[in-house]
Each structure stands twice: as C-alpha cells, then as structure tokens.
mmCIF file of C-alpha atoms in Angstrom:
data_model
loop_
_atom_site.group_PDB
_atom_site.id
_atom_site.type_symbol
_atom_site.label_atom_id
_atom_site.label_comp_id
_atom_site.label_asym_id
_atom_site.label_seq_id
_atom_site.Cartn_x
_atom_site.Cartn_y
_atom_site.Cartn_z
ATOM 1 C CA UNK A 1 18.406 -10.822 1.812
ATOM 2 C CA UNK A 2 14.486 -9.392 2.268
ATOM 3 C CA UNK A 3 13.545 -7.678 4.981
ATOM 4 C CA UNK A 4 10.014 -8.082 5.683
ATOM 5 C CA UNK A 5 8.400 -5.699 8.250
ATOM 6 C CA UNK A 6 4.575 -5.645 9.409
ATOM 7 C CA UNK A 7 3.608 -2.174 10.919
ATOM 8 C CA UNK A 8 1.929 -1.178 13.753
ATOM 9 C CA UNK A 9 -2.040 -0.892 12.872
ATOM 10 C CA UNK A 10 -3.247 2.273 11.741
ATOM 11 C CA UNK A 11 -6.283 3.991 9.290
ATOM 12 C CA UNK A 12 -5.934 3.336 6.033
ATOM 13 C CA UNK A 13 -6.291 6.569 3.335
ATOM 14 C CA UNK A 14 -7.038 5.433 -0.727
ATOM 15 C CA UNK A 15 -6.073 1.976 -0.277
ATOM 16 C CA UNK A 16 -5.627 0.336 -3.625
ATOM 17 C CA UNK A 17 -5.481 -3.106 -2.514
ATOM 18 C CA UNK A 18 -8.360 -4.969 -4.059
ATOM 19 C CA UNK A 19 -7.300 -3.579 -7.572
ATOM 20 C CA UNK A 20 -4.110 -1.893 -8.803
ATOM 21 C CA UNK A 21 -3.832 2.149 -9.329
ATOM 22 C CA UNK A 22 -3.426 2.447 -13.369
ATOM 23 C CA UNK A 23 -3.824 6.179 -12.957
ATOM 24 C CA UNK A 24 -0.304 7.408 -13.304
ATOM 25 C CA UNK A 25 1.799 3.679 -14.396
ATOM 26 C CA UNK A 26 0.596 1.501 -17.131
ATOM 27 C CA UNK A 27 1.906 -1.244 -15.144
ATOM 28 C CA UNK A 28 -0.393 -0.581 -12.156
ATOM 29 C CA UNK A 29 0.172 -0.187 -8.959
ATOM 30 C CA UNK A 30 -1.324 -1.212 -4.749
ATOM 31 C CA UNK A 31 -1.120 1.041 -2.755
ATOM 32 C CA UNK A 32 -1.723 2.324 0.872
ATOM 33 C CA UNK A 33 -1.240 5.130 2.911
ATOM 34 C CA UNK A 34 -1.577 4.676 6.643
ATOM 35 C CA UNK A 35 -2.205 6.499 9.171
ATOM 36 C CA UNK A 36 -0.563 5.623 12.438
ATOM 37 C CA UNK A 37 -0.505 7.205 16.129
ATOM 38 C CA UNK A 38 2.630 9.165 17.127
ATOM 39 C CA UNK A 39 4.352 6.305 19.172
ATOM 40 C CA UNK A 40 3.537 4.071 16.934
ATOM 41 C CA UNK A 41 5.019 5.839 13.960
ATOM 42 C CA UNK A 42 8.194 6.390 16.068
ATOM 43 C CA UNK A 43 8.722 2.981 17.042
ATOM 44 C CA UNK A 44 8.271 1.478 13.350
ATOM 45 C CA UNK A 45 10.482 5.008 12.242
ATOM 46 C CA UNK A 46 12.950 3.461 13.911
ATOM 47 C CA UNK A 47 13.059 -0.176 12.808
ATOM 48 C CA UNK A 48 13.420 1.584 9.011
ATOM 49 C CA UNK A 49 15.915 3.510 9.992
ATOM 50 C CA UNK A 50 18.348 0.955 10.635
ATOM 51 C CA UNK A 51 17.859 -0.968 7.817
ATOM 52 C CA UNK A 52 17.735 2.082 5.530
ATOM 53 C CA UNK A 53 21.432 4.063 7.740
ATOM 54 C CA UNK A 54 22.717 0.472 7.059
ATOM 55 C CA UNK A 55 22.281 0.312 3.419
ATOM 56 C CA UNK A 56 23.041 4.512 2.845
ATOM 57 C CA UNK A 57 26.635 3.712 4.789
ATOM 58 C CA UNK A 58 27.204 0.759 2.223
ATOM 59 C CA UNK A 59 26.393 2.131 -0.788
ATOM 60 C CA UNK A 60 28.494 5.389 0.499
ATOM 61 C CA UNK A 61 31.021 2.790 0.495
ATOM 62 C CA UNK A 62 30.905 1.189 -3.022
ATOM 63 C CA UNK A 63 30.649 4.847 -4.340
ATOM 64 C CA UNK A 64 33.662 6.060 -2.654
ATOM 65 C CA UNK A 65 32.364 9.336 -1.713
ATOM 66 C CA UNK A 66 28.900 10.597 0.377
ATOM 67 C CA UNK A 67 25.975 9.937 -1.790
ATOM 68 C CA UNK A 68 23.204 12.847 -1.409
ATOM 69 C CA UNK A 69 19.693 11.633 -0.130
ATOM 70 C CA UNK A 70 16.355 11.613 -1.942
ATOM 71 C CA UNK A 71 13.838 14.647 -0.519
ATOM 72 C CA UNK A 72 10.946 12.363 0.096
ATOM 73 C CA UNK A 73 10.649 9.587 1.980
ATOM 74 C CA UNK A 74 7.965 7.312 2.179
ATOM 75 C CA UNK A 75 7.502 7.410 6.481
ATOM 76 C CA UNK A 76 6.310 11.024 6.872
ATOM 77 C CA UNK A 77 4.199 13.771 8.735
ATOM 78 C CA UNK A 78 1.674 14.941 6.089
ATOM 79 C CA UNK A 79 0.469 19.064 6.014
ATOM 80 C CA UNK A 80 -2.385 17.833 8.025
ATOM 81 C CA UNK A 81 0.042 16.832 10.878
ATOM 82 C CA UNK A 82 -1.136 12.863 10.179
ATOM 83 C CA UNK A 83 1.763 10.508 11.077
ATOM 84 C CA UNK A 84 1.766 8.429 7.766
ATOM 85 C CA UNK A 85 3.401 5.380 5.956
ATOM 86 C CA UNK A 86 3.096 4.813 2.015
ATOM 87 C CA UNK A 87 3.346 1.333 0.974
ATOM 88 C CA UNK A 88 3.451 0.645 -2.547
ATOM 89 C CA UNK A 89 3.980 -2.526 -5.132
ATOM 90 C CA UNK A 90 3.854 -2.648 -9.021
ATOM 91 C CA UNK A 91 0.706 -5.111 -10.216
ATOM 92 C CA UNK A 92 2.707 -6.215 -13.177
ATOM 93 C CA UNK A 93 6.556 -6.572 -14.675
ATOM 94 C CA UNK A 94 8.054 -7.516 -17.882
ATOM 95 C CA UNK A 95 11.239 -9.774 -17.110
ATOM 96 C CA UNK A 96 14.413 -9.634 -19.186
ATOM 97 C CA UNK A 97 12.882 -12.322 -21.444
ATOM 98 C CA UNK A 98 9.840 -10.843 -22.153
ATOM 99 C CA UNK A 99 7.703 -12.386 -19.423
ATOM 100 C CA UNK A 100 5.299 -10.251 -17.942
ATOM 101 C CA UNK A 101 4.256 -11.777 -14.480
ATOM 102 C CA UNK A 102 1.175 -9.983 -12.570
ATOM 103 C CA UNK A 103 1.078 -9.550 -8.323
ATOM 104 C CA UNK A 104 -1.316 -9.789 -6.452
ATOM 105 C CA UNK A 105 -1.659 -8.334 -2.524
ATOM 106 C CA UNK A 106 -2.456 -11.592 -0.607
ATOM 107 C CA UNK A 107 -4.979 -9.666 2.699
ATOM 108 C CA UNK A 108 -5.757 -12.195 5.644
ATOM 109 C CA UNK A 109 -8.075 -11.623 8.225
ATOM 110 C CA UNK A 110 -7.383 -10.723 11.926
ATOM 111 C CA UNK A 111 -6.912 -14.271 12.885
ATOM 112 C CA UNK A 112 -4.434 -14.111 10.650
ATOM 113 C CA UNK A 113 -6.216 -16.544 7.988
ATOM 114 C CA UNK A 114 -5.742 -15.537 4.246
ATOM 115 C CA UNK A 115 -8.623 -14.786 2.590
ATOM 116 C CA UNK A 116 -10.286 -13.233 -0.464
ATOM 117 C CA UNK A 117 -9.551 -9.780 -1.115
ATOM 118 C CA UNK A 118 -12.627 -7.600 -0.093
ATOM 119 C CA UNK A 119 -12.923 -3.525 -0.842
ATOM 120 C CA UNK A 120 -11.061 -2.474 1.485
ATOM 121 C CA UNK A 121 -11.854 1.537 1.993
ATOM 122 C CA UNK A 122 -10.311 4.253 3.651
ATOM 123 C CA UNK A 123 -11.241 4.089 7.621
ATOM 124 C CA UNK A 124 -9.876 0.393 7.200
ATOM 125 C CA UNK A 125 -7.902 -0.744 10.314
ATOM 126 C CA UNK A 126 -5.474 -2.752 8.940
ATOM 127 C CA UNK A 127 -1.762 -3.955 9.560
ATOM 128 C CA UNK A 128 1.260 -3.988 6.322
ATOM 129 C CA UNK A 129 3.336 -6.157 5.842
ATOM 130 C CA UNK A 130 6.318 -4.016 3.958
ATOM 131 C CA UNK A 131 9.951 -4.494 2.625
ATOM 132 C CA UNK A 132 11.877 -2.083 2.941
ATOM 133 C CA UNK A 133 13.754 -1.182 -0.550
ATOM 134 C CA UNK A 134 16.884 0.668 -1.129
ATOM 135 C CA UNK A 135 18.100 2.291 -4.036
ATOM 136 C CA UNK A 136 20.747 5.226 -5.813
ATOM 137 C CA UNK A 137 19.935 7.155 -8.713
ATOM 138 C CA UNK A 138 22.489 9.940 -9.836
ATOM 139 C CA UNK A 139 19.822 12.375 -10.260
ATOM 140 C CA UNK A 140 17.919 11.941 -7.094
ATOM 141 C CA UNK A 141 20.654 10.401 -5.060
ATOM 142 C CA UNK A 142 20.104 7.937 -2.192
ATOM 143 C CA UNK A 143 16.408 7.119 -1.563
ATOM 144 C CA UNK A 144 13.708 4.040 -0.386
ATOM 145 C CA UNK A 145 10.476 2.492 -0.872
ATOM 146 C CA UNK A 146 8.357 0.140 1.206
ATOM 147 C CA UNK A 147 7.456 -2.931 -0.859
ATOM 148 C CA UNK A 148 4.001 -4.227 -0.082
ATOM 149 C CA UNK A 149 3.456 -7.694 0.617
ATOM 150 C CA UNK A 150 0.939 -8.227 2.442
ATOM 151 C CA UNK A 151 -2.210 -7.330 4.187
ATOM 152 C CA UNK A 152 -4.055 -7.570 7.378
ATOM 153 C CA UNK A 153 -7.349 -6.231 7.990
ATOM 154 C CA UNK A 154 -8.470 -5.792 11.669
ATOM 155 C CA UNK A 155 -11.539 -3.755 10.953
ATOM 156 C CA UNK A 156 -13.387 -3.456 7.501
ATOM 157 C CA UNK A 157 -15.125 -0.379 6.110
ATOM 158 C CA UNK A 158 -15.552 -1.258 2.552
ATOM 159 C CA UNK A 159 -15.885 1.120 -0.065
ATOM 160 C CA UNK A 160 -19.049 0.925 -1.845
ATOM 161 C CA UNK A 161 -20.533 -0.250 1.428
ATOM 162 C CA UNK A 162 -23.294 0.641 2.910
ATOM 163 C CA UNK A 163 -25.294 3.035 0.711
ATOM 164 C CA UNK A 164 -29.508 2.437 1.207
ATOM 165 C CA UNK A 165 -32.439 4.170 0.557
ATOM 166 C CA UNK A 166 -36.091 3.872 1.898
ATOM 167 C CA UNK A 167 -38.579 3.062 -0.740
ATOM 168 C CA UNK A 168 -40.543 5.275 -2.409
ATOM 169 C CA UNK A 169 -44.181 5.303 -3.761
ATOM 170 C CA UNK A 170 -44.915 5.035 -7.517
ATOM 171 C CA UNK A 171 -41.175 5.720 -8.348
ATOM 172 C CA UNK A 172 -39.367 4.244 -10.600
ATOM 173 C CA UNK A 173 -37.882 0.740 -10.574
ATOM 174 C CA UNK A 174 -35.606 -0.773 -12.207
ATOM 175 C CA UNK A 175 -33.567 -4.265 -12.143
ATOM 176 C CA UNK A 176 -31.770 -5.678 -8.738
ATOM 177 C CA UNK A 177 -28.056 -5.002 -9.634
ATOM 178 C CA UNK A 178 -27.516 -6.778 -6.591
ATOM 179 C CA UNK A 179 -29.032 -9.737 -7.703
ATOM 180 C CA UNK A 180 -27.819 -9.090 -11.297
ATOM 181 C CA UNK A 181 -24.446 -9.454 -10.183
ATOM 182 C CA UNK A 182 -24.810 -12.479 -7.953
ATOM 183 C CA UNK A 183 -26.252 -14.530 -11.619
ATOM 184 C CA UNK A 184 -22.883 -13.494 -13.172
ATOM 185 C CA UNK A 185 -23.860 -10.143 -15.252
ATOM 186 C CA UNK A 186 -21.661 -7.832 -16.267
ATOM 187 C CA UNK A 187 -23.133 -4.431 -14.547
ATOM 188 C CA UNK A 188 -21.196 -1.185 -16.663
ATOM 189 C CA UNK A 189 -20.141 0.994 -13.984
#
C-alpha cells in the first residue's frame, strides 16, 4: 500500500507544476525541488528513511543476498549547502493496452481548498505532498523516488509576474496582450 507524505514547507527552485518538463522525457514530467531549513529536512529525512530501510531490508530478502544502493538520492544537501527535496511525477503513461492516460498535479491553496493551478515560480512557499517509491535495478542497484501528488501553496511568487514599465512619450505602441489574452487569442510566445 501508498505511502503518502506532505513535507515540511520550504522555497521552491524550477517548479514545473503548472506544466510538465518535456525537456529531457517525451512523456513529460512535474517537478519540484525544495528547499527546506535544516530541522526541517532532518525531521522529514527521517520519516523516508523508514519507509525506504523497510523496503531495502525486504527486497534484500527476496534477492537472497545484500543488494547495492543507488548513488543519488532524491533528499539531499546540494554544492550550495541548500537542504533540498526533489519531487517528481511523469505527465503521461502508455498502459499495457495501449492507453495513454495524462496527470495532472492537483495545487490547493493554504486553506487547504483545491484550486486552479497558477504559475507557480521559484521563491514559492509551498508544501508536497510525496510518495515515497522504491525500486531495484541490476545496474544501479537499490534506489527511490518521491512521487508527486500534490500541492500546497502558502505563498505565491508567480513566474511571469510582476514585470511593468512606466510609459514613455511618442514610443511605440502596440496591442494589449493582456487584454488580447483575456478575449481568447492565441499570443506566440
């Protein structure tokens, strides 16, 4: 049975939340890396690690022998000395009969009220909700991931936010893309 687990609040860095990643997987992918404080990060370290020792001793088991663990994890302590969790959930699958079904990240507010996704930017203040996932490959060995599943934004700094300019004199001026967008128009970005 599932797991879930909601973390402590912290900064997020690149969250791809609003839209999936299609950088590096054709499949897509949300995202987020956050940033929490020290005690923070220990406490939630903590909570994974019992889940994660629990499934490493049973899989030991089954295999019969010590299984080697994967190098990276995704609870870490970055270069920059940042105490960091990495959340992560495919936007799309193909099931075994040819099915492809497409996630979304449901994000709720801090009354804890779903709502629409917004663009939710690095500097967000947000809370995961994550499920810890287990796996063995023989190359790599013993490893996990933290499913996202949810979202909970406590403070908003949306990227593509606020970005103004004072008006100019006999400059030129072109159409409201605010506006533009609000009618329905397709604006090429």
């Amino acid at each position: 049975m599932a797991t879930t687990i909601t973390t402590p609040r912290g900064k997020a860095v690149w969250p791809w939340i609003a839209k999936a990643d299609f950088k590096f997987d054709d499949k897509g992918i949300f995202s987020c890396r956050l940033h929490l404080s020290k005690d923070d990060f220990d406490v939630f370290k903590r909570k994974i690690d019992e889940i994660v020792d629990r499934d490493y001793d049973e899989a030991c088991k089954v295999a019969g022998k010590k299984i080697s663990k994967a190098a990276s994890t995704p609870i870490r302590i970055t270069d920059e000395g940042d105490h960091e969790i990495y959340a992560k959930q495919n936007a799309s699958r193909v099931t075994k009969d040819g099915k492809k079904l497409e996630f979304v990240i449901p994000v709720f507010d801090s009354s804890g009220k779903k709502i629409a996704t917004p663009n939710i930017g690095s500097g967000s203040v947000l809370r995961l909700s994550v499920e810890p996932y287990t796996w063995t490959v023989p190359s790599m060995g013993f490893g996990y991931t933290l499913r996202l599943k949810g979202v909970q934004v406590l403070t908003l700094a949306e990227y593509g936010g606020d970005v103004s300019f004072e008006a100019e004199d006999g400059g030129f001026v072109g159409e409201n893309l605010d506006s533009a967008m609000n009618d329905g128009e397709s604006i090429p970005f």
